mmCIF file of C-alpha atoms in Angstrom:
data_model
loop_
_atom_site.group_PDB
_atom_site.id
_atom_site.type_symbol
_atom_site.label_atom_id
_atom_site.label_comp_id
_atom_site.label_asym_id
_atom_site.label_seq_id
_atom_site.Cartn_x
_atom_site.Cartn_y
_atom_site.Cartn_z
ATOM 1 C CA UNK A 1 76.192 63.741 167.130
ATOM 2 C CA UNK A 2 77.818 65.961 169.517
ATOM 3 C CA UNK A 3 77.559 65.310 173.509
ATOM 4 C CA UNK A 4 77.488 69.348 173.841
ATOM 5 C CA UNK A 5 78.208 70.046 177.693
ATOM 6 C CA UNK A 6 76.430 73.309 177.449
ATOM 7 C CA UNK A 7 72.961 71.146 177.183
ATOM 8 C CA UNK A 8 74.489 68.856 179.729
ATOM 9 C CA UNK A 9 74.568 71.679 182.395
ATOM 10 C CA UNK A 10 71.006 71.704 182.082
ATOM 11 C CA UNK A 11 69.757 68.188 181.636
ATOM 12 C CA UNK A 12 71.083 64.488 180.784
ATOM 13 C CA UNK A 13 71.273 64.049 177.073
ATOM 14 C CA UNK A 14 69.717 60.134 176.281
ATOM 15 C CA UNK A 15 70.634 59.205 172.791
ATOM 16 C CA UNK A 16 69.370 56.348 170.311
ATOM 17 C CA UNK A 17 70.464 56.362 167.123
ATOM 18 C CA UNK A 18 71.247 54.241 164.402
ATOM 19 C CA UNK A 19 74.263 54.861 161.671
ATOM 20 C CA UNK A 20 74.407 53.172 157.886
ATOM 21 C CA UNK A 21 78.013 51.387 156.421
ATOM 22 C CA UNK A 22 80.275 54.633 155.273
ATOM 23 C CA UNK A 23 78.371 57.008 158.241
ATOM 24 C CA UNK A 24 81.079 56.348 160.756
ATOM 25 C CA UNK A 25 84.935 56.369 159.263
ATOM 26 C CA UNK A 26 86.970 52.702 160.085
ATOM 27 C CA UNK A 27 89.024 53.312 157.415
ATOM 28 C CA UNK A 28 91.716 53.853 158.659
ATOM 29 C CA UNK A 29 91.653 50.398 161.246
ATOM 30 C CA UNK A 30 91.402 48.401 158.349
ATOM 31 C CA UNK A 31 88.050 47.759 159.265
ATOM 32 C CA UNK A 32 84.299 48.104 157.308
ATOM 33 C CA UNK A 33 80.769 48.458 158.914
ATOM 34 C CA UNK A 34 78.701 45.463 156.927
ATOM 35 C CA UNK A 35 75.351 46.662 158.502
ATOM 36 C CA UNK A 36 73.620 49.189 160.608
ATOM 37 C CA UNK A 37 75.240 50.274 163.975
ATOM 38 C CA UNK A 38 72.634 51.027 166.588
ATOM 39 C CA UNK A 39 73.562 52.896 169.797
ATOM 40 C CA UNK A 40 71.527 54.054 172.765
ATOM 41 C CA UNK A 41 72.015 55.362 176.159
ATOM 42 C CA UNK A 42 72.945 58.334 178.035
ATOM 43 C CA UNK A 43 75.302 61.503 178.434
ATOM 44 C CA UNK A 44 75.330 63.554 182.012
ATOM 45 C CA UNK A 45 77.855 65.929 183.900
ATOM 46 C CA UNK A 46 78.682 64.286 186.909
ATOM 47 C CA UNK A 47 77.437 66.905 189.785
ATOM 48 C CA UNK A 48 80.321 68.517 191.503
ATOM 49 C CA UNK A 49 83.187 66.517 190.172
ATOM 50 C CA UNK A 50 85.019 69.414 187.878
ATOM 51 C CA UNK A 51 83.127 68.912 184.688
ATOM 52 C CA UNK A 52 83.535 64.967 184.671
ATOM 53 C CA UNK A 53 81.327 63.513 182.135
ATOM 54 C CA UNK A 54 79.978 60.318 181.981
ATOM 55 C CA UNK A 55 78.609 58.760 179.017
ATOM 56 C CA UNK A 56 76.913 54.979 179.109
ATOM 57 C CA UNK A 57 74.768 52.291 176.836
ATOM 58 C CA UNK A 58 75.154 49.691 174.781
ATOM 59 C CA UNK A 59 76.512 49.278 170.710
ATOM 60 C CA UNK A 60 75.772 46.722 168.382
ATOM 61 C CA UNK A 61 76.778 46.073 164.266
ATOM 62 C CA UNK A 62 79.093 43.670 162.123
ATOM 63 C CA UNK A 63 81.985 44.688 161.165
ATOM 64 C CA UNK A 64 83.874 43.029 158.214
ATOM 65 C CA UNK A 65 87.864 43.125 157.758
ATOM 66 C CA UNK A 66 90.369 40.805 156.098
ATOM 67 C CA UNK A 67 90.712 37.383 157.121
ATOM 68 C CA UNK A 68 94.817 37.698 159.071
ATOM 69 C CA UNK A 69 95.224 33.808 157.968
ATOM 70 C CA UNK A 70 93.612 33.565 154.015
ATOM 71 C CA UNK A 71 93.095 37.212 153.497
ATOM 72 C CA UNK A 72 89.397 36.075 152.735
ATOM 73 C CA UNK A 73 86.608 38.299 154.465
ATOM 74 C CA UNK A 74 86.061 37.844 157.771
ATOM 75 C CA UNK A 75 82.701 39.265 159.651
ATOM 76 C CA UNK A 76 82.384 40.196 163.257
ATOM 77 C CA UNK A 77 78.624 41.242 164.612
ATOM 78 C CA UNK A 78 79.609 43.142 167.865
ATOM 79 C CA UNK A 79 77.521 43.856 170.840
ATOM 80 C CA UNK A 80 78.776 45.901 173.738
ATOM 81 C CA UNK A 81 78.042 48.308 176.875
ATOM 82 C CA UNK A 82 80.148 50.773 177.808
ATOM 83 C CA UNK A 83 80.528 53.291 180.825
ATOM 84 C CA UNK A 84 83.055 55.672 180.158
ATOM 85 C CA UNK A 85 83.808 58.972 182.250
ATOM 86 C CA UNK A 86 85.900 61.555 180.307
ATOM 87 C CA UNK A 87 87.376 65.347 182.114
ATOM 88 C CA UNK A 88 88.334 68.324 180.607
ATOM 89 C CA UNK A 89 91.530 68.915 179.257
ATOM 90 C CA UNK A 90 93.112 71.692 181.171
ATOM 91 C CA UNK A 91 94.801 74.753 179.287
ATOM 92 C CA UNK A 92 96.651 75.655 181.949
ATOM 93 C CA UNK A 93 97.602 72.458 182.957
ATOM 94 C CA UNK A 94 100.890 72.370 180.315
ATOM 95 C CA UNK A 95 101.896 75.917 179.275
ATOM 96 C CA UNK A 96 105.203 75.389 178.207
ATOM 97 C CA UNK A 97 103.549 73.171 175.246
ATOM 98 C CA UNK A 98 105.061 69.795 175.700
ATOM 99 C CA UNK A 99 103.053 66.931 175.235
ATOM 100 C CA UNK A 100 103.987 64.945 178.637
ATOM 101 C CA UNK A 101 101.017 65.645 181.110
ATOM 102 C CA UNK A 102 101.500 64.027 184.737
ATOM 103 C CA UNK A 103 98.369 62.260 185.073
ATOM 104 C CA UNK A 104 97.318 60.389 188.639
ATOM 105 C CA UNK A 105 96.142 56.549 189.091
ATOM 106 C CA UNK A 106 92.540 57.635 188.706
ATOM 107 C CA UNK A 107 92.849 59.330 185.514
ATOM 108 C CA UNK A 108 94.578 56.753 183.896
ATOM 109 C CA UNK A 109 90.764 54.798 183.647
ATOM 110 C CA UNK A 110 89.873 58.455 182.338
ATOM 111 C CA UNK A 111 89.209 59.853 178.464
ATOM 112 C CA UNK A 112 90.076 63.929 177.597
ATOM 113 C CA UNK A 113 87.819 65.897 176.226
ATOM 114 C CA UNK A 114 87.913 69.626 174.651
ATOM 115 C CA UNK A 115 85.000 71.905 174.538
ATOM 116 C CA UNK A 116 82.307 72.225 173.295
ATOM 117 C CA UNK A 117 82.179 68.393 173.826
ATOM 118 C CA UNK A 118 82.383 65.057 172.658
ATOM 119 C CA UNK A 119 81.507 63.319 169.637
ATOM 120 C CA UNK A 120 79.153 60.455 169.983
ATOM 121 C CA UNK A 121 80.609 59.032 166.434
ATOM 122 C CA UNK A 122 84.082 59.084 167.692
ATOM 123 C CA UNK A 123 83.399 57.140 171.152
ATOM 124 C CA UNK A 124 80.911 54.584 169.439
ATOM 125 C CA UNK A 125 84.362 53.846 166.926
ATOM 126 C CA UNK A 126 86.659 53.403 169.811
ATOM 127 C CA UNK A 127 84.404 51.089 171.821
ATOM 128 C CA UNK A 128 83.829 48.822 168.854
ATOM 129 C CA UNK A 129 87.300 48.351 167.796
ATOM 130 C CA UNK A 130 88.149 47.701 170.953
ATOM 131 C CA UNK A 131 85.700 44.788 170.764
ATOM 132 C CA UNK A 132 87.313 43.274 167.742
ATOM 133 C CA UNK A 133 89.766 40.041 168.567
ATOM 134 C CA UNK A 134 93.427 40.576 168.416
ATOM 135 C CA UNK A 135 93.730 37.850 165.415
ATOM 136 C CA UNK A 136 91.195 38.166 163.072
ATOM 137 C CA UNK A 137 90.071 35.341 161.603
ATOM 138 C CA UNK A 138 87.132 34.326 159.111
ATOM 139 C CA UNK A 139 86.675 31.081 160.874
ATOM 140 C CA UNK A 140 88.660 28.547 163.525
ATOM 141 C CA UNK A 141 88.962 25.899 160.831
ATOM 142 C CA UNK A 142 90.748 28.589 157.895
ATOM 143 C CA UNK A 143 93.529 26.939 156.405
ATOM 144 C CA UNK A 144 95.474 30.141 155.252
ATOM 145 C CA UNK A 145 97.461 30.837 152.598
ATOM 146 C CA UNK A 146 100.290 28.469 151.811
ATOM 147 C CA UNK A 147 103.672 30.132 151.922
ATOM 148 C CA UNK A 148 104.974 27.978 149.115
ATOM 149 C CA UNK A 149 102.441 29.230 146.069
ATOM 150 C CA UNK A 150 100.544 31.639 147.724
ATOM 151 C CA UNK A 151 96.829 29.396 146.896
ATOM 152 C CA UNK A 152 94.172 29.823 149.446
ATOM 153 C CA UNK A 153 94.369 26.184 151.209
ATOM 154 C CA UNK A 154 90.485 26.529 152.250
ATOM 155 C CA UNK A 155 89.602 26.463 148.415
ATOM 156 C CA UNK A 156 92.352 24.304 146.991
ATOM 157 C CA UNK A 157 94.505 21.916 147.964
ATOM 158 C CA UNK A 158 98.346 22.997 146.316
ATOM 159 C CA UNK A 159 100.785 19.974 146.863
ATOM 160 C CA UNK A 160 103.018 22.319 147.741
ATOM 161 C CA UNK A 161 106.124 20.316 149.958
ATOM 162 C CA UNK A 162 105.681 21.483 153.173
ATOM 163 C CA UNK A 163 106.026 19.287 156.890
ATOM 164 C CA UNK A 164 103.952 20.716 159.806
ATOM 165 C CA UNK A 165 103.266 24.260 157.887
ATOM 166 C CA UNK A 166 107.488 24.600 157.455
ATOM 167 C CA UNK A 167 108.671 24.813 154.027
ATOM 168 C CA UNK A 168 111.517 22.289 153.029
ATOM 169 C CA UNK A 169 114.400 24.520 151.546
ATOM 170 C CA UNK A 170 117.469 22.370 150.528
ATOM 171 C CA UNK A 171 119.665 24.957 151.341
ATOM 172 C CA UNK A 172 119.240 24.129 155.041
ATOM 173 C CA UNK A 173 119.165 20.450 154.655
ATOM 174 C CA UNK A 174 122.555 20.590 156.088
ATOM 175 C CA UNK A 175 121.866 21.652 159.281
ATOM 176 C CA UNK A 176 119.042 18.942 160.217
ATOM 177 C CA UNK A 177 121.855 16.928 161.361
ATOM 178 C CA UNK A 178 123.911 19.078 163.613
ATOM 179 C CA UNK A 179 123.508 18.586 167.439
ATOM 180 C CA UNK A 180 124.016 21.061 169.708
ATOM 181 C CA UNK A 181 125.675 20.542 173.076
#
C-alpha cells in the first residue's frame, strides 16, 4: 500500500489492513510470516515542517525462523507500536553523487523517503524485524545441537564425551597441565 504524499497534502491517510504468509517478502532476513499480519493506524504531513511525514499504529503476527541453538523452528508472535517521522530526500542535497550525506543530531532519529511516497509493506517489515530478539531461540530450555555428532540434544541424548559443553580432544591433553605465570 503506498503512503502517497500527494493524498497526504489533502487529508491524513488512516490505514487497517491485514496481509497473508508470502504477502510481505522476509526472505531475505531469514525470517517467515506463520500467520496473518494486521496493521492499523495513520499517515499525515506534518504542517509546515518541509514535507516531514509521520506515520503511527500498532503491528501484530508470528513470525517463524530457525531455532540459532538446535536449528529446530522457532515462533515469535510480535506485537508493536510505532511512531516514525520520515523527510524527503533532497536532490540537491549531494550533486557530486557520493553517497556520504552530512546529516544533523535530529535526523539521525529520522527515515528518507523518495517521491511519490512510502510503502506501507516496507515500514511494517522493518518495524517487525526490529522486534525479533538478537538470539533466536525455540525455547529457554533447548539443548542445541551437540558439536561432537551433530544429534539434536532436545530429542536424543548422544553420549557424546563432552565436560561443560567443551569437547575433550586428546591432542590438547597436554596443555591441561601447564601453568602460566
Amino acid at each position: 500500500m503506498l503512503l502517497s504524499i500527494k493524498e497526504m497534502e489533502v487529508r491524513k491517510i488512516a490505514f487497517a489492513e491485514t496481509w497473508q504468509p508470502g504477502e510481505i517478502d522476509f526472505s531475505d532476513s531469514g525470517v517467515r510470516q506463520a500467520g496473518p499480519l494486521r496493521a492499523a493506524g495513520m499517515a499525515e504531513l506534518l504542517p509546515h515542517s518541509g514535507e516531514e511525514v509521520r506515520v503511527h499504529g500498532k503491528v501484530e503476527t508470528t513470525l517463524e525462523t530457525e531455532c540459532d541453538r538446535c536449528l529446530g523452528r522457532a515462533l515469535f508472535p510480535l506485537a508493536a507500536s510505532f511512531d516514525l517521522f520520515y523527510k524527503l530526500v533532497d536532490p540537491d542535497a549531494n550533486p557530486e553523487g557520493t553517497a556520504e550525506i552530512e546529516i544533523d543530531e535530529g535526523e539521525a532519529e529520522m527515515g528518507f523517503y523518495q517521491l511519490p511516497g512510502l510503502e506501507l509493506e516496507d515500514i511494517l517489515r522493518e518495524q517487525l524485524l526490529l522486534q525479533l530478539p538478537m538470539q533466536r531461540i525455540c525455547s529457554e530450555t533447548c539443548k542445541g545441537i551437540c558439536p561432537v555428532c551433530g544429534a539434536d540434544r532436545n530429542e536424543t541424548v548422544c553420549g557424546c564425551d563432552t565436560i561443560r559443553g567443551q569437547i575433550l580432544d586428546e591432542r590438547w591433553k597436554a596443555l591441561k597441565d601447564l601453568k602460566v605465570q
